[in-house]
PDB file of C-alpha atoms and ligand atoms in Angstrom:
ATOM      1  CA  MET A1245     -95.038   8.441  25.718  1.00 63.00           C
ATOM      2  CA  THR A1246     -96.406  11.216  23.261  1.00 70.00           C
ATOM      3  CA  LEU A1247     -95.282  15.293  23.982  1.00 68.00           C
ATOM      4  CA  LEU A1248     -98.995  16.001  25.753  1.00 66.00           C
ATOM      5  CA  GLU A1249     -98.078  13.248  28.923  1.00 80.00           C
ATOM      6  CA  ASP A1250     -94.713  14.527  29.262  1.00 94.00           C
ATOM      7  CA  PRO A1251     -94.521  16.234  32.176  1.00 96.00           C
ATOM      8  CA  ARG A1252     -91.676  19.271  30.598  1.00 97.00           C
ATOM      9  CA  THR A1253     -94.621  19.798  27.702  1.00 97.00           C
ATOM     10  CA  ALA A1254     -97.204  19.854  31.128  1.00 97.00           C
ATOM     11  CA  GLN A1255     -94.622  22.744  32.493  1.00 97.00           C
ATOM     12  CA  LEU A1256     -94.363  24.080  29.436  1.00 98.00           C
ATOM     13  CA  ALA A1257     -97.552  24.772  28.885  1.00 98.00           C
ATOM     14  CA  HIS A1258     -98.408  25.770  32.360  1.00 98.00           C
ATOM     15  CA  ARG A1259     -95.192  28.526  32.265  1.00 98.00           C
ATOM     16  CA  LEU A1260     -96.526  29.545  28.481  1.00 98.00           C
ATOM     17  CA  ALA A1261    -100.682  30.462  29.446  1.00 98.00           C
ATOM     18  CA  ALA A1262     -99.124  32.407  32.258  1.00 98.00           C
ATOM     19  CA  VAL A1263     -97.470  34.725  29.883  1.00 98.00           C
ATOM     20  CA  GLN A1264     -99.637  34.639  28.313  1.00 98.00           C
ATOM     21  CA  ARG A1265    -102.600  36.005  30.883  1.00 98.00           C
ATOM     22  CA  ARG A1266    -100.372  38.783  31.853  1.00 98.00           C
ATOM     23  CA  ILE A1267    -100.408  39.477  28.194  1.00 98.00           C
ATOM     24  CA  GLY A1268    -104.142  39.560  28.258  1.00 98.00           C
ATOM     25  CA  ALA A1269    -104.320  41.448  31.080  1.00 97.00           C
ATOM     26  CA  ALA A1270    -101.455  44.343  30.197  1.00 97.00           C
ATOM     27  CA  ALA A1271    -103.132  45.033  26.355  1.00 97.00           C
ATOM     28  CA  ALA A1272    -106.696  44.837  27.300  1.00 96.00           C
ATOM     29  CA  GLY A1273    -107.940  47.538  26.324  1.00 88.00           C
ATOM     30  CA  ARG A1274    -105.436  48.831  24.538  1.00 90.00           C
ATOM     31  CA  PRO A1275    -106.569  49.941  20.203  1.00 88.00           C
ATOM     32  CA  GLY A1276    -104.709  47.588  17.669  1.00 88.00           C
ATOM     33  CA  PRO A1277    -103.176  44.072  17.370  1.00 92.00           C
ATOM     34  CA  ALA A1278    -102.598  42.198  20.384  1.00 94.00           C
ATOM     35  CA  PRO A1279     -99.227  41.430  20.728  1.00 98.00           C
ATOM     36  CA  THR A1280     -96.957  39.388  19.027  1.00 98.00           C
ATOM     37  CA  LEU A1281     -95.183  36.706  21.952  1.00 98.00           C
ATOM     38  CA  ILE A1282     -91.734  35.417  19.839  1.00 99.00           C
ATOM     39  CA  VAL A1283     -90.675  32.727  22.495  1.00 98.00           C
ATOM     40  CA  VAL A1284     -86.809  32.127  22.921  1.00 98.00           C
ATOM     41  CA  SER A1285     -85.643  29.135  23.299  1.00 98.00           C
ATOM     42  CA  LYS A1286     -82.074  29.749  23.758  1.00 97.00           C
ATOM     43  CA  PHE A1287     -79.953  27.480  25.494  1.00 96.00           C
ATOM     44  CA  HIS A1288     -82.701  25.519  25.562  1.00 97.00           C
ATOM     45  CA  PRO A1289     -82.765  22.119  22.641  1.00 96.00           C
ATOM     46  CA  ALA A1290     -84.544  21.976  19.697  1.00 97.00           C
ATOM     47  CA  ALA A1291     -87.054  19.347  21.646  1.00 97.00           C
ATOM     48  CA  ASP A1292     -88.451  22.645  23.732  1.00 97.00           C
ATOM     49  CA  VAL A1293     -89.291  24.440  20.173  1.00 98.00           C
ATOM     50  CA  LEU A1294     -91.037  20.754  19.626  1.00 97.00           C
ATOM     51  CA  ARG A1295     -92.807  20.849  22.808  1.00 97.00           C
ATOM     52  CA  LEU A1296     -94.225  24.603  21.669  1.00 98.00           C
ATOM     53  CA  ARG A1297     -95.266  24.001  18.211  1.00 98.00           C
ATOM     54  CA  SER A1298     -97.209  21.240  19.392  1.00 97.00           C
ATOM     55  CA  LEU A1299     -98.176  24.116  22.183  1.00 97.00           C
ATOM     56  CA  GLY A1300     -98.971  26.355  19.416  1.00 98.00           C
ATOM     57  CA  VAL A1301     -95.977  28.848  19.681  1.00 98.00           C
ATOM     58  CA  ALA A1302     -95.366  29.855  15.903  1.00 98.00           C
ATOM     59  CA  ASP A1303     -92.617  32.691  16.599  1.00 98.00           C
ATOM     60  CA  VAL A1304     -88.902  31.274  17.851  1.00 98.00           C
ATOM     61  CA  GLY A1305     -86.466  33.529  18.487  1.00 98.00           C
ATOM     62  CA  GLU A1306     -82.780  33.464  19.345  1.00 98.00           C
ATOM     63  CA  ASN A1307     -79.453  34.619  19.666  1.00 97.00           C
ATOM     64  CA  ARG A1308     -76.581  33.312  18.237  1.00 98.00           C
ATOM     65  CA  ASP A1309     -75.789  31.888  15.297  1.00 98.00           C
ATOM     66  CA  GLN A1310     -74.673  28.652  15.315  1.00 98.00           C
ATOM     67  CA  GLU A1311     -77.372  27.485  17.977  1.00 98.00           C
ATOM     68  CA  ALA A1312     -79.458  28.606  15.564  1.00 98.00           C
ATOM     69  CA  ALA A1313     -78.597  27.119  12.192  1.00 98.00           C
ATOM     70  CA  ALA A1314     -78.466  24.365  13.439  1.00 98.00           C
ATOM     71  CA  LYS A1315     -81.794  23.807  15.951  1.00 98.00           C
ATOM     72  CA  ALA A1316     -84.308  25.526  13.022  1.00 98.00           C
ATOM     73  CA  ALA A1317     -81.681  22.168  11.082  1.00 98.00           C
ATOM     74  CA  GLU A1318     -82.695  19.597  13.475  1.00 98.00           C
ATOM     75  CA  VAL A1319     -87.018  21.251  13.255  1.00 98.00           C
ATOM     76  CA  ALA A1320     -86.826  22.573   9.733  1.00 97.00           C
ATOM     77  CA  ASP A1321     -90.176  20.879   9.338  1.00 97.00           C
ATOM     78  CA  GLN A1322     -91.660  22.487  11.571  1.00 97.00           C
ATOM     79  CA  ALA A1323     -93.558  26.126  10.670  1.00 97.00           C
ATOM     80  CA  LEU A1324     -91.820  28.349  13.136  1.00 98.00           C
ATOM     81  CA  ARG A1325     -90.299  32.184  12.423  1.00 98.00           C
ATOM     82  CA  TRP A1326     -87.280  32.039  13.386  1.00 98.00           C
ATOM     83  CA  HIS A1327     -86.190  35.307  14.499  1.00 98.00           C
ATOM     84  CA  PHE A1328     -82.498  36.901  15.065  1.00 98.00           C
ATOM     85  CA  ILE A1329     -82.279  38.748  18.786  1.00 98.00           C
ATOM     86  CA  GLY A1330     -78.361  39.272  19.575  1.00 97.00           C
ATOM     87  CA  GLN A1331     -74.426  40.675  18.230  1.00 97.00           C
ATOM     88  CA  LEU A1332     -74.528  39.861  14.618  1.00 97.00           C
ATOM     89  CA  GLN A1333     -70.977  39.528  12.539  1.00 97.00           C
ATOM     90  CA  SER A1334     -71.886  40.438   8.718  1.00 98.00           C
ATOM     91  CA  ASN A1335     -69.806  36.830   8.076  1.00 98.00           C
ATOM     92  CA  LYS A1336     -72.662  35.364   9.740  1.00 98.00           C
ATOM     93  CA  ALA A1337     -75.107  36.815   7.372  1.00 98.00           C
ATOM     94  CA  LYS A1338     -75.412  34.293   5.091  1.00 98.00           C
ATOM     95  CA  SER A1339     -75.872  31.791   7.284  1.00 98.00           C
ATOM     96  CA  VAL A1340     -78.969  33.316   8.910  1.00 98.00           C
ATOM     97  CA  ALA A1341     -80.186  34.121   5.121  1.00 98.00           C
ATOM     98  CA  ALA A1342     -81.026  30.498   5.763  1.00 98.00           C
ATOM     99  CA  TYR A1343     -82.717  29.990   8.412  1.00 98.00           C
ATOM    100  CA  ALA A1344     -84.706  33.535  10.608  1.00 98.00           C
ATOM    101  CA  HIS A1345     -87.345  35.229   9.208  1.00 98.00           C
ATOM    102  CA  SER A1346     -86.576  38.045  10.913  1.00 98.00           C
ATOM    103  CA  VAL A1347     -83.906  39.803  12.569  1.00 98.00           C
ATOM    104  CA  HIS A1348     -84.328  41.732  15.560  1.00 98.00           C
ATOM    105  CA  SER A1349     -80.871  43.579  16.402  1.00 98.00           C
ATOM    106  CA  ILE A1350     -79.895  45.356  13.190  1.00 98.00           C
ATOM    107  CA  ASP A1351     -76.929  47.965  14.803  1.00 98.00           C
ATOM    108  CA  ARG A1352     -74.371  48.621  12.234  1.00 98.00           C
ATOM    109  CA  ALA A1353     -74.541  49.834   7.804  1.00 98.00           C
ATOM    110  CA  SER A1354     -72.222  47.199   7.303  1.00 98.00           C
ATOM    111  CA  LEU A1355     -74.240  44.261   8.865  1.00 98.00           C
ATOM    112  CA  ALA A1356     -77.829  45.461   7.044  1.00 98.00           C
ATOM    113  CA  THR A1357     -75.567  45.633   3.496  1.00 98.00           C
ATOM    114  CA  ALA A1358     -74.076  42.028   4.470  1.00 98.00           C
ATOM    115  CA  LEU A1359     -77.820  40.877   5.466  1.00 98.00           C
ATOM    116  CA  GLY A1360     -78.635  42.168   1.665  1.00 98.00           C
ATOM    117  CA  ARG A1361     -75.797  40.593   0.256  1.00 98.00           C
ATOM    118  CA  ALA A1362     -77.127  37.138   1.269  1.00 98.00           C
ATOM    119  CA  MET A1363     -80.850  37.640   0.808  1.00 98.00           C
ATOM    120  CA  GLU A1364     -79.938  38.276  -2.707  1.00 98.00           C
ATOM    121  CA  ALA A1365     -77.705  34.994  -3.046  1.00 98.00           C
ATOM    122  CA  ARG A1366     -80.630  32.988  -1.243  1.00 98.00           C
ATOM    123  CA  GLN A1367     -83.994  34.661  -2.535  1.00 98.00           C
ATOM    124  CA  GLN A1368     -82.239  33.914  -6.054  1.00 98.00           C
ATOM    125  CA  GLU A1369     -81.782  30.338  -4.688  1.00 97.00           C
ATOM    126  CA  THR A1370     -84.613  30.186  -2.904  1.00 97.00           C
ATOM    127  CA  GLY A1371     -86.961  33.071  -3.609  1.00 97.00           C
ATOM    128  CA  ARG A1372     -88.086  33.147  -0.113  1.00 97.00           C
ATOM    129  CA  ALA A1373     -89.676  36.579   1.405  1.00 98.00           C
ATOM    130  CA  ASP A1374     -87.501  39.737   2.423  1.00 98.00           C
ATOM    131  CA  LEU A1375     -85.997  39.404   5.587  1.00 98.00           C
ATOM    132  CA  LEU A1376     -88.529  41.528   8.088  1.00 98.00           C
ATOM    133  CA  CYS A1377     -85.066  43.586   9.954  1.00 99.00           C
ATOM    134  CA  TYR A1378     -85.143  46.507  12.987  1.00 99.00           C
ATOM    135  CA  ILE A1379     -83.219  48.828  14.095  1.00 98.00           C
ATOM    136  CA  GLN A1380     -81.857  48.148  17.363  1.00 98.00           C
ATOM    137  CA  VAL A1381     -82.096  51.570  19.767  1.00 98.00           C
ATOM    138  CA  ASP A1382     -79.491  51.786  22.191  1.00 97.00           C
ATOM    139  CA  LEU A1383     -81.412  53.749  25.140  1.00 96.00           C
ATOM    140  CA  SER A1384     -79.303  53.742  27.657  1.00 94.00           C
ATOM    141  CA  SER A1385     -79.123  57.926  27.055  1.00 91.00           C
ATOM    142  CA  ALA A1386     -83.461  57.450  28.384  1.00 89.00           C
ATOM    143  CA  VAL A1387     -81.249  56.567  32.075  1.00 85.00           C
ATOM    144  CA  PRO A1388     -81.237  60.164  34.394  1.00 80.00           C
ATOM    145  CA  GLY A1389     -77.394  60.540  34.295  1.00 72.00           C
ATOM    146  CA  ASP A1390     -75.919  58.343  32.219  1.00 55.00           C
ATOM    147  CA  ALA A1391     -73.748  58.834  28.849  1.00 54.00           C
ATOM    148  CA  PRO A1392     -75.220  56.887  26.069  1.00 51.00           C
ATOM    149  CA  ALA A1393     -73.107  53.756  24.811  1.00 50.00           C
ATOM    150  CA  ALA A1394     -70.032  53.871  27.260  1.00 50.00           C
ATOM    151  CA  ALA A1395     -73.266  53.464  30.001  1.00 51.00           C
ATOM    152  CA  PRO A1396     -72.515  51.167  32.181  1.00 54.00           C
ATOM    153  CA  GLY A1397     -77.338  50.514  31.639  1.00 56.00           C
ATOM    154  CA  GLY A1398     -75.745  49.919  27.820  1.00 64.00           C
ATOM    155  CA  ARG A1399     -77.369  46.515  26.516  1.00 78.00           C
ATOM    156  CA  GLY A1400     -76.152  47.468  22.185  1.00 90.00           C
ATOM    157  CA  GLY A1401     -77.524  48.842  19.382  1.00 97.00           C
ATOM    158  CA  VAL A1402     -77.007  52.404  17.782  1.00 97.00           C
ATOM    159  CA  ALA A1403     -78.508  55.919  19.757  1.00 97.00           C
ATOM    160  CA  PRO A1404     -81.450  57.427  18.748  1.00 97.00           C
ATOM    161  CA  SER A1405     -79.727  59.763  16.349  1.00 97.00           C
ATOM    162  CA  GLY A1406     -78.727  56.914  14.179  1.00 97.00           C
ATOM    163  CA  ILE A1407     -81.531  55.495  14.064  1.00 98.00           C
ATOM    164  CA  ALA A1408     -83.402  57.928  10.435  1.00 98.00           C
ATOM    165  CA  ARG A1409     -80.276  56.677   8.444  1.00 98.00           C
ATOM    166  CA  LEU A1410     -79.268  53.768   8.866  1.00 98.00           C
ATOM    167  CA  ALA A1411     -83.928  52.696   8.837  1.00 98.00           C
ATOM    168  CA  ASP A1412     -82.702  54.225   5.425  1.00 98.00           C
ATOM    169  CA  LEU A1413     -79.754  52.326   4.020  1.00 98.00           C
ATOM    170  CA  VAL A1414     -82.510  49.121   4.997  1.00 98.00           C
ATOM    171  CA  ALA A1415     -85.458  50.509   3.426  1.00 98.00           C
ATOM    172  CA  GLY A1416     -83.435  50.855   0.049  1.00 98.00           C
ATOM    173  CA  THR A1417     -81.695  47.540   0.246  1.00 98.00           C
ATOM    174  CA  ALA A1418     -83.539  45.127  -2.145  1.00 98.00           C
ATOM    175  CA  GLY A1419     -84.089  42.328   0.049  1.00 98.00           C
ATOM    176  CA  LEU A1420     -84.375  43.524   3.793  1.00 98.00           C
ATOM    177  CA  GLU A1421     -88.086  44.595   4.794  1.00 98.00           C
ATOM    178  CA  LEU A1422     -87.451  47.377   7.255  1.00 99.00           C
ATOM    179  CA  ALA A1423     -90.131  46.561  10.086  1.00 98.00           C
ATOM    180  CA  GLY A1424     -89.926  49.339  12.250  1.00 98.00           C
ATOM    181  CA  LEU A1425     -87.908  48.521  15.881  1.00 98.00           C
ATOM    182  CA  MET A1426     -86.061  47.160  18.895  1.00 98.00           C
ATOM    183  CA  ALA A1427     -84.584  48.295  22.321  1.00 98.00           C
ATOM    184  CA  VAL A1428     -83.332  45.728  25.501  1.00 97.00           C
ATOM    185  CA  ALA A1429     -84.326  48.094  28.273  1.00 96.00           C
ATOM    186  CA  PRO A1430     -81.568  49.058  30.858  1.00 94.00           C
ATOM    187  CA  LEU A1431     -80.118  47.335  32.829  1.00 91.00           C
ATOM    188  CA  GLY A1432     -80.095  48.290  37.118  1.00 90.00           C
ATOM    189  CA  ALA A1433     -82.823  50.640  35.617  1.00 93.00           C
ATOM    190  CA  ALA A1434     -87.131  51.450  35.460  1.00 95.00           C
ATOM    191  CA  PRO A1435     -87.558  50.213  32.032  1.00 97.00           C
ATOM    192  CA  GLU A1436     -90.663  52.593  31.109  1.00 97.00           C
ATOM    193  CA  PRO A1437     -88.802  55.766  30.990  1.00 97.00           C
ATOM    194  CA  ALA A1438     -86.832  54.067  27.495  1.00 97.00           C
ATOM    195  CA  PHE A1439     -89.786  52.456  26.174  1.00 98.00           C
ATOM    196  CA  GLU A1440     -91.805  55.774  26.635  1.00 98.00           C
ATOM    197  CA  MET A1441     -88.723  56.693  23.928  1.00 98.00           C
ATOM    198  CA  LEU A1442     -88.273  53.609  22.290  1.00 98.00           C
ATOM    199  CA  ALA A1443     -91.514  54.431  21.504  1.00 98.00           C
ATOM    200  CA  ALA A1444     -91.382  58.606  20.147  1.00 98.00           C
ATOM    201  CA  GLN A1445     -88.418  56.873  18.373  1.00 98.00           C
ATOM    202  CA  SER A1446     -90.755  54.459  16.853  1.00 98.00           C
ATOM    203  CA  ALA A1447     -93.089  57.381  15.483  1.00 98.00           C
ATOM    204  CA  ALA A1448     -90.563  59.675  14.431  1.00 98.00           C
ATOM    205  CA  LEU A1449     -90.034  56.192  12.015  1.00 98.00           C
ATOM    206  CA  ALA A1450     -92.950  56.015  11.224  1.00 98.00           C
ATOM    207  CA  LEU A1451     -93.112  59.602   9.208  1.00 98.00           C
ATOM    208  CA  THR A1452     -90.699  58.926   6.191  1.00 98.00           C
ATOM    209  CA  HIS A1453     -90.858  54.883   7.101  1.00 98.00           C
ATOM    210  CA  PRO A1454     -95.054  54.401   7.014  1.00 98.00           C
ATOM    211  CA  GLY A1455     -94.460  51.747   7.698  1.00 98.00           C
ATOM    212  CA  ALA A1456     -92.343  49.853   9.886  1.00 98.00           C
ATOM    213  CA  ARG A1457     -94.185  50.626  12.543  1.00 98.00           C
ATOM    214  CA  ALA A1458     -93.024  47.846  14.317  1.00 98.00           C
ATOM    215  CA  ILE A1459     -91.908  47.722  18.241  1.00 98.00           C
ATOM    216  CA  SER A1460     -89.088  44.446  19.323  1.00 98.00           C
ATOM    217  CA  ALA A1461     -89.713  45.212  23.157  1.00 98.00           C
ATOM    218  CA  GLY A1462     -90.343  43.384  25.976  1.00 98.00           C
ATOM    219  CA  MET A1463     -88.501  40.361  27.661  1.00 98.00           C
ATOM    220  CA  SER A1464     -89.208  37.795  31.086  1.00 98.00           C
ATOM    221  CA  HIS A1465     -89.627  41.347  33.420  1.00 97.00           C
ATOM    222  CA  ASP A1466     -91.002  43.956  32.107  1.00 98.00           C
ATOM    223  CA  LEU A1467     -93.372  43.545  29.503  1.00 98.00           C
ATOM    224  CA  GLU A1468     -96.005  44.564  30.440  1.00 98.00           C
ATOM    225  CA  ALA A1469     -94.146  48.136  30.461  1.00 98.00           C
ATOM    226  CA  ALA A1470     -93.414  47.533  27.254  1.00 98.00           C
ATOM    227  CA  ILE A1471     -96.789  46.986  26.241  1.00 98.00           C
ATOM    228  CA  ALA A1472     -98.134  49.742  27.854  1.00 97.00           C
ATOM    229  CA  ALA A1473     -95.623  51.881  25.705  1.00 97.00           C
ATOM    230  CA  GLY A1474     -96.884  49.740  22.823  1.00 97.00           C
ATOM    231  CA  ALA A1475     -94.981  47.156  22.260  1.00 98.00           C
ATOM    232  CA  THR A1476     -95.342  44.909  19.023  1.00 98.00           C
ATOM    233  CA  HIS A1477     -93.089  42.395  19.236  1.00 98.00           C
ATOM    234  CA  LEU A1478     -92.319  40.302  22.810  1.00 98.00           C
ATOM    235  CA  ARG A1479     -89.134  39.008  23.376  1.00 98.00           C
ATOM    236  CA  VAL A1480     -90.257  36.311  26.183  1.00 98.00           C
ATOM    237  CA  GLY A1481     -87.592  33.083  27.060  1.00 98.00           C
ATOM    238  CA  SER A1482     -87.100  32.500  30.661  1.00 98.00           C
ATOM    239  CA  ASP A1483     -90.440  32.471  32.178  1.00 98.00           C
ATOM    240  CA  ILE A1484     -91.195  29.951  30.044  1.00 98.00           C
ATOM    241  CA  LEU A1485     -89.152  28.499  29.267  1.00 98.00           C
ATOM    242  CA  GLY A1486     -86.549  28.558  33.100  1.00 96.00           C
ATOM    243  CA  PRO A1487     -83.724  29.902  33.801  1.00 90.00           C
ATOM    244  CA  ARG A1488     -80.643  29.458  31.113  1.00 82.00           C
ATOM    245  CA  PRO A1489     -77.864  26.836  31.901  1.00 73.00           C
ATOM    246  CA  GLY A1490     -74.646  29.451  33.177  1.00 62.00           C
ATOM    247  CA  VAL A1491     -76.265  32.779  32.353  1.00 53.00           C
ATOM    248  CA  LEU A1492     -78.082  35.257  34.602  1.00 46.00           C
TER     249      LEU A1492
HETATM  250  C1  PLP B2689     -82.737  36.047  25.684  1.00 54.43           C
HETATM  251  C2  PLP B2689     -82.707  37.941  24.885  1.00 54.43           C
HETATM  252  C3  PLP B2689     -84.756  37.363  25.378  1.00 54.43           C
HETATM  253  C4  PLP B2689     -85.849  36.887  26.549  1.00 54.43           C
HETATM  254  O1  PLP B2689     -84.975  37.028  27.834  1.00 54.43           O
HETATM  255  P1  PLP B2689     -86.373  36.614  29.360  1.00 54.43           P
HETATM  256  O2  PLP B2689     -85.723  37.163  29.546  1.00 54.43           O
HETATM  257  O3  PLP B2689     -85.439  35.755  29.014  1.00 54.43           O
HETATM  258  O4  PLP B2689     -87.338  36.313  29.229  1.00 54.43           O
HETATM  259  C5  PLP B2689     -85.110  38.893  24.815  1.00 54.43           C
HETATM  260  N1  PLP B2689     -84.354  39.877  24.653  1.00 54.43           N
HETATM  261  C6  PLP B2689     -83.423  39.661  24.468  1.00 54.43           C
HETATM  262  C7  PLP B2689     -81.689  40.503  22.620  1.00 54.43           C
HETATM  263  C8  PLP B2689     -82.653  37.963  24.253  1.00 54.43           C
HETATM  264  O5  PLP B2689     -80.990  37.731  24.293  1.00 54.43           O
END
């Protein structure tokens, strides 16, 4: 059976097309290039990544190093960009530097330093390109009444007041390239005010780091709101691959 006759490939093609139509509709009339779709393949097998590649997908996202490293190795012959989007322990930096094109979840100085060290070694061995880095921002302060960080809707990341320092560190670290900002909308609240806050932080960051204009925001249920607020990179999992076993 070829991939094109495979029912799972047909299902993925159908769902991918639906998401692409939503993106096209939400981005219609918006200035600038169309947002980049990163298909989040966590909890789904490498075979699905191959199917997605056959459908033209070039960007895939993962949130756990062990799973990502294994999957990337399985399909290493494919022209894919791997985006690491989850909480990352510094002791995983070396592993991530071996396969990741981007890390969207830089949330502390020690992680940036560890990734810089890992990239220095990796670049000496392989000459690979710099690792694109997004500062993950905690948007819980956009929710009225919620206290930052401790808020129940908090999804990780630095408080807005911590962005500038971390951005300077990333931009000043060899092997790392500051791409921009990333966030997950707070749980249980409308995403619009949170994504507007992210857009404002992105504009502020561009004053000191004009090359760091990427905004990684928007998931299956809130990609339209993210696009309206200027997202350049969307991270969409379940609306393409289906529900993940044992989560959410
Ligand atoms: C899983 C995940 C996504 C994708 O979420 P869906 O709701 O499945 O589209 C996006 N971003 C992050 C950080 C994730 O962990």
